Amino acid sequence: MPALSPRAPLACLLALTLLCAAAPALAQTPARGGVSALERIARSGVVHVGYIPTPGTFAFRDAAGGTVGYSIDVCQRVVQNLRKVLAQPALRVEFRPLEAAQRIPLLKAGSIDIECGGNTNTVGRQKDVDFSHTLFTTGVRFLARQSVLIDGVPSLWRRRIAVSNGTTAQETMARVQREQELQLVVVANDAEGVRLVEEGKVDAFAQDDVLLYALLAASPKKDSLHVTGRHLTVEPYAFMLPKDDAPLREVVDRTVLALMHSGELAALYRKWFDTDALRIPMSAHMRENIRYPNKYGIP
């Protein structure tokens, strides 16, 4: 019999804790449809995971066709614990790329069990879905041609700004639209927004800066583009979960908290955001979120 590693007792204790916590929760039923996502997953043997493709960062397909990224790594830890809780080691994961506007309707319909992309926790969205603890923080800035400089809201006067439909960047820009006489161009996804900037059809594309840096790195015209402007918002990213679905939420919460306390979440951050392609120092907000886990939503 091989010797146990020093971490083995801790791993066993975590699995036992998750199982004990989930057992009474399985008896509860959420408000939607009377069947919890955990029950649905147990019956089907599949976890349906939605994500918005964000190349190089949170969730995307690599050259081999696998779904990878910072959020996906965290989500895979959740799936590992679901296998233990449900005693289904063969539990499969099906990843589904989404447009931003699809996330909440598909969660409410039960078509996906969890959304593991980069989702801003807002008070408005909390009416329809639940959120995990904050996993990342960022804020809205702009991708533009090198000749376009944006420095604060006044510099947006009569600009033509692209935004992705269903994002908090769209909501942010809509709030300043009338004041600055902006012309908003709503696009289906981030790739389309970048294309409009590259072609000179808009002055800038507004989105969370971590996503903009990744999009910039992937652009064939990156030498003529830059990320500009001050942060207009502070965006706390978290997983989206079905509303009032305690069984699944408790497994997710315990998994994320364990990653924070062990230091693994910080290691995953370095893996994806401190690389040759991206150098994004961990912000003070992110460090505080790990030190003091929370689910605060922005207005």
C-alpha positions as a printed NumPy array, in Angstrom:
array([[  0.   ,   0.   ,   0.   ],
       [  1.545,   3.346,  -1.053],
       [  2.128,   5.972,   1.609],
       [ -0.482,   8.713,   1.87 ],
       [  0.632,  12.2  ,   0.865],
       [  0.395,  14.945,   3.535],
       [ -2.524,  16.421,   1.61 ],
       [ -4.554,  13.212,   1.496],
       [ -6.306,  13.657,   4.882],
       [ -7.242,  17.214,   3.932],
       [ -8.668,  16.069,   0.609],
       [-10.683,  13.344,   2.325],
       [-11.966,  15.799,   4.896],
       [-13.06 ,  18.194,   2.149],
       [-14.9  ,  15.436,   0.281],
       [-16.649,  14.337,   3.495],
       [-17.587,  17.923,   4.339],
       [-19.067,  18.453,   0.878],
       [-21.044,  15.246,   1.089],
       [-22.455,  16.049,   4.528],
       [-23.396,  19.543,   3.439],
       [-25.054,  18.407,   0.227],
       [-27.065,  15.526,   1.723],
       [-29.687,  17.667,   3.501],
       [-29.654,  20.157,   0.639],
       [-30.677,  17.489,  -1.844],
       [-33.936,  17.183,   0.047],
       [-34.667,  20.864,  -0.561],
       [-36.256,  22.041,  -3.78 ],
       [-35.668,  25.366,  -5.504],
       [-38.463,  27.696,  -6.441],
       [-38.01 ,  26.934, -10.156],
       [-39.736,  23.753, -11.273],
       [-39.32 ,  21.845,  -7.999],
       [-36.166,  20.02 ,  -9.188],
       [-32.713,  21.172,  -8.132],
       [-29.865,  21.337, -10.621],
       [-28.039,  18.758,  -8.495],
       [-30.905,  16.298,  -8.925],
       [-30.978,  17.001, -12.66 ],
       [-27.217,  16.431, -12.897],
       [-27.447,  13.199, -10.893],
       [-30.166,  11.81 , -13.16 ],
       [-28.492,  12.714, -16.452],
       [-24.886,  12.047, -15.45 ],
       [-23.917,  15.306, -17.179],
       [-23.069,  18.811, -15.956],
       [-24.064,  21.392, -18.573],
       [-21.686,  24.349, -18.347],
       [-22.214,  27.571, -20.278],
       [-19.536,  30.167, -20.944],
       [-18.905,  33.271, -23.025],
       [-15.783,  32.711, -25.152],
       [-13.002,  35.048, -23.981],
       [ -9.821,  34.1  , -25.858],
       [ -6.76 ,  33.623, -23.711],
       [ -8.381,  34.358, -20.355],
       [-11.519,  33.001, -18.693],
       [-13.018,  30.44 , -21.058],
       [-12.144,  29.46 , -24.613],
       [-11.26 ,  26.563, -26.868],
       [ -7.597,  25.825, -27.361],
       [ -5.887,  24.58 , -30.5  ],
       [ -6.685,  20.981, -29.561],
       [-10.398,  21.735, -29.249],
       [-10.523,  21.551, -25.46 ],
       [-12.301,  24.142, -23.322],
       [ -9.784,  25.88 , -21.061],
       [ -9.184,  29.093, -19.117],
       [ -9.084,  30.557, -15.621],
       [-12.824,  30.166, -15.005],
       [-12.834,  26.712, -16.563],
       [-10.048,  25.558, -14.219],
       [-12.146,  26.687, -11.238],
       [-15.236,  25.098, -12.761],
       [-13.399,  21.796, -13.193],
       [-12.686,  21.821,  -9.435],
       [-16.435,  22.231,  -8.873],
       [-17.12 ,  19.261, -11.149],
       [-14.567,  17.15 ,  -9.273],
       [-16.449,  17.798,  -6.044],
       [-19.806,  17.126,  -7.698],
       [-18.468,  13.69 ,  -8.643],
       [-17.644,  13.053,  -4.98 ],
       [-20.914,  14.448,  -3.633],
       [-23.041,  12.46 ,  -6.091],
       [-20.793,   9.371,  -5.95 ],
       [-20.587,   9.475,  -9.744],
       [-16.909,   9.328, -10.755],
       [-17.922,   9.102, -14.427],
       [-19.927,  12.358, -14.309],
       [-19.347,  14.147, -17.629],
       [-19.11 ,  17.841, -18.5  ],
       [-20.615,  19.383, -21.61 ],
       [-19.384,  22.902, -22.357],
       [-21.593,  25.263, -24.33 ],
       [-20.335,  28.586, -25.74 ],
       [-22.899,  31.379, -25.377],
       [-23.617,  34.957, -26.316],
       [-23.834,  37.26 , -23.287],
       [-27.592,  37.746, -23.614],
       [-28.22 ,  33.973, -23.464],
       [-26.8  ,  33.326, -19.996],
       [-29.699,  34.176, -17.714],
       [-32.516,  32.794, -19.928],
       [-30.725,  29.445, -20.311],
       [-30.031,  29.189, -16.566],
       [-33.657,  29.963, -15.767],
       [-34.818,  27.362, -18.292],
       [-32.48 ,  24.702, -16.87 ],
       [-30.678,  24.322, -20.215],
       [-27.359,  24.941, -18.456],
       [-26.552,  24.135, -14.828],
       [-23.87 ,  26.766, -14.257],
       [-22.317,  29.641, -16.21 ],
       [-18.555,  29.59 , -15.765],
       [-17.421,  32.522, -17.877],
       [-16.658,  36.068, -16.802],
       [-19.923,  37.288, -15.271],
       [-20.3  ,  40.558, -13.402],
       [-22.319,  40.194, -10.203],
       [-24.941,  42.954, -10.248],
       [-27.878,  43.693,  -7.973],
       [-30.165,  43.591, -10.994],
       [-29.003,  40.138, -12.076],
       [-29.36 ,  38.836,  -8.521],
       [-33.12 ,  39.015,  -9.026],
       [-32.877,  36.234, -11.615],
       [-29.779,  34.203, -10.721],
       [-27.455,  33.455,  -7.82 ],
       [-23.699,  34.041,  -7.86 ],
       [-20.652,  32.313,  -6.459],
       [-18.086,  34.194,  -4.4  ],
       [-16.186,  36.804,  -6.408],
       [-13.437,  35.138,  -8.464],
       [-11.945,  38.137, -10.26 ],
       [-12.257,  41.913, -10.436],
       [-11.88 ,  44.19 , -13.452],
       [-13.527,  47.318, -14.911],
       [-14.79 ,  48.913, -18.113],
       [-12.226,  50.641, -20.359],
       [-11.833,  51.   , -24.124],
       [-10.07 ,  49.366, -27.06 ],
       [ -9.276,  51.943, -29.737],
       [ -6.846,  52.854, -32.482],
       [ -3.576,  54.345, -31.272],
       [ -4.678,  57.808, -32.449],
       [ -7.769,  57.733, -30.203],
       [ -7.179,  58.683, -26.57 ],
       [ -9.961,  58.424, -24.   ],
       [ -9.421,  59.962, -20.585],
       [-12.573,  60.086, -18.514],
       [-16.22 ,  60.539, -19.417],
       [-15.881,  64.041, -20.978],
       [-13.565,  62.641, -23.666],
       [-16.433,  60.418, -24.855],
       [-18.294,  63.443, -26.25 ],
       [-20.105,  62.42 , -29.46 ],
       [-17.958,  59.319, -29.867],
       [-19.187,  56.233, -31.694],
       [-18.745,  53.381, -29.197],
       [-19.358,  49.667, -29.739],
       [-20.641,  47.461, -26.889],
       [-21.54 ,  43.767, -26.689],
       [-25.211,  43.045, -26.154],
       [-26.182,  41.877, -22.667],
       [-23.018,  43.102, -20.911],
       [-22.522,  45.522, -18.05 ],
       [-20.372,  47.595, -20.407],
       [-23.522,  48.187, -22.449],
       [-25.359,  49.308, -19.296],
       [-22.459,  51.582, -18.292],
       [-22.28 ,  53.283, -21.668],
       [-26.056,  53.661, -21.826],
       [-25.92 ,  55.662, -18.574],
       [-23.534,  58.211, -20.075],
       [-25.009,  58.162, -23.58 ],
       [-27.405,  61.08 , -23.203],
       [-24.982,  63.213, -21.219],
       [-22.206,  62.864, -23.802],
       [-24.399,  62.404, -26.907],
       [-22.788,  59.04 , -27.589],
       [-23.745,  56.867, -30.484],
       [-23.824,  53.281, -29.225],
       [-23.327,  50.432, -31.668],
       [-24.595,  47.204, -30.095],
       [-22.834,  44.074, -31.381],
       [-23.501,  40.398, -30.761],
       [-20.076,  39.572, -29.314],
       [-16.639,  40.949, -28.465],
       [-15.026,  39.753, -31.705],
       [-17.434,  41.882, -33.702],
       [-16.664,  44.903, -31.532],
       [-12.927,  44.504, -32.138],
       [-13.5  ,  44.141, -35.876],
       [-15.368,  47.452, -36.001],
       [-12.448,  49.161, -34.242],
       [ -9.922,  47.567, -36.612],
       [-11.954,  48.736, -39.622],
       [-12.346,  52.262, -38.245],
       [-16.143,  52.008, -38.128],
       [-16.301,  52.981, -34.437],
       [-14.063,  55.13 , -32.251],
       [-13.738,  52.486, -29.545],
       [-15.078,  49.254, -28.124],
       [-16.089,  49.328, -24.433],
       [-15.548,  46.186, -22.382],
       [-13.857,  44.969, -19.194],
       [-10.15 ,  45.661, -19.537],
       [ -8.967,  42.111, -18.848],
       [-10.988,  40.971, -21.86 ],
       [ -9.692,  43.861, -23.952],
       [ -6.062,  42.966, -23.227],
       [ -6.67 ,  39.394, -24.365],
       [ -8.525,  40.548, -27.495],
       [ -5.709,  42.977, -28.257],
       [ -3.095,  40.232, -27.933],
       [ -5.024,  38.104, -30.438],
       [ -5.646,  40.869, -32.989],
       [ -3.602,  40.8  , -36.222],
       [ -3.651,  44.62 , -36.032],
       [ -2.552,  44.851, -32.401],
       [  0.315,  47.223, -33.203],
       [ -2.192,  49.875, -34.306],
       [ -4.527,  49.419, -31.302],
       [ -4.351,  50.048, -27.569],
       [ -6.394,  49.846, -24.362],
       [ -7.175,  53.349, -23.178],
       [ -9.148,  55.308, -20.592],
       [ -9.656,  55.173, -16.863],
       [-11.758,  52.448, -15.269],
       [-15.393,  53.537, -15.4  ],
       [-16.509,  50.7  , -13.12 ],
       [-15.275,  48.003, -10.741],
       [-16.648,  44.663, -11.939],
       [-16.751,  41.651,  -9.569],
       [-16.738,  38.44 , -11.633],
       [-18.437,  35.286, -10.356],
       [-20.143,  32.146, -11.624],
       [-23.853,  32.441, -12.397],
       [-26.034,  29.779, -10.759],
       [-29.747,  28.939, -10.835],
       [-31.747,  31.174,  -8.505],
       [-32.548,  29.794,  -5.019],
       [-30.931,  26.443,  -5.839],
       [-29.249,  25.692,  -2.504],
       [-27.839,  22.207,  -3.261],
       [-25.673,  23.26 ,  -6.207],
       [-24.814,  26.647,  -4.702],
       [-23.442,  25.04 ,  -1.523],
       [-21.102,  22.752,  -3.479],
       [-19.862,  25.671,  -5.565],
       [-19.371,  27.9  ,  -2.513],
       [-17.418,  25.307,  -0.551],
       [-15.224,  24.543,  -3.563],
       [-14.368,  28.182,  -4.222],
       [-13.69 ,  28.922,  -0.557],
       [-11.329,  25.928,  -0.359],
       [ -9.419,  27.23 ,  -3.406],
       [ -9.103,  30.647,  -1.792],
       [ -7.952,  29.342,   1.584],
       [ -5.415,  26.908,   0.099],
       [ -3.813,  29.497,  -2.181],
       [ -4.769,  27.553,  -5.304],
       [ -6.982,  30.356,  -6.652],
       [ -4.022,  32.746,  -6.558],
       [ -1.932,  30.13 ,  -8.359],
       [ -4.573,  29.818, -11.067],
       [ -4.564,  33.605, -11.418],
       [ -0.811,  33.567, -12.038],
       [ -1.182,  30.694, -14.497],
       [ -3.53 ,  32.672, -16.735],
       [ -2.802,  36.36 , -16.115],
       [  0.943,  36.496, -15.385],
       [  2.264,  35.05 , -18.622],
       [  4.371,  36.067, -21.601],
       [  1.163,  37.035, -23.425],
       [ -0.546,  38.82 , -20.531],
       [  0.957,  40.699, -17.577],
       [ -1.957,  41.779, -15.398],
       [ -0.87 ,  42.294, -11.771],
       [ -3.4  ,  41.127,  -9.208],
       [ -5.391,  44.178,  -8.129],
       [ -5.96 ,  45.266,  -4.549],
       [ -9.652,  44.457,  -5.048],
       [ -8.795,  40.892,  -6.083],
       [ -6.469,  40.384,  -3.113],
       [ -9.192,  41.626,  -0.751],
       [-11.76 ,  39.32 ,  -2.36 ],
       [ -9.537,  36.338,  -1.637],
       [ -8.768,  37.48 ,   1.896],
       [-12.409,  38.343,   2.651],
       [-14.623,  36.23 ,   0.356],
       [-17.834,  37.963,  -0.626],
       [-20.728,  38.035,  -3.055],
       [-21.2  ,  41.785,  -3.303],
       [-23.082,  42.898,  -6.385],
       [-22.647,  46.298,  -8.001],
       [-25.696,  48.518,  -8.719]])
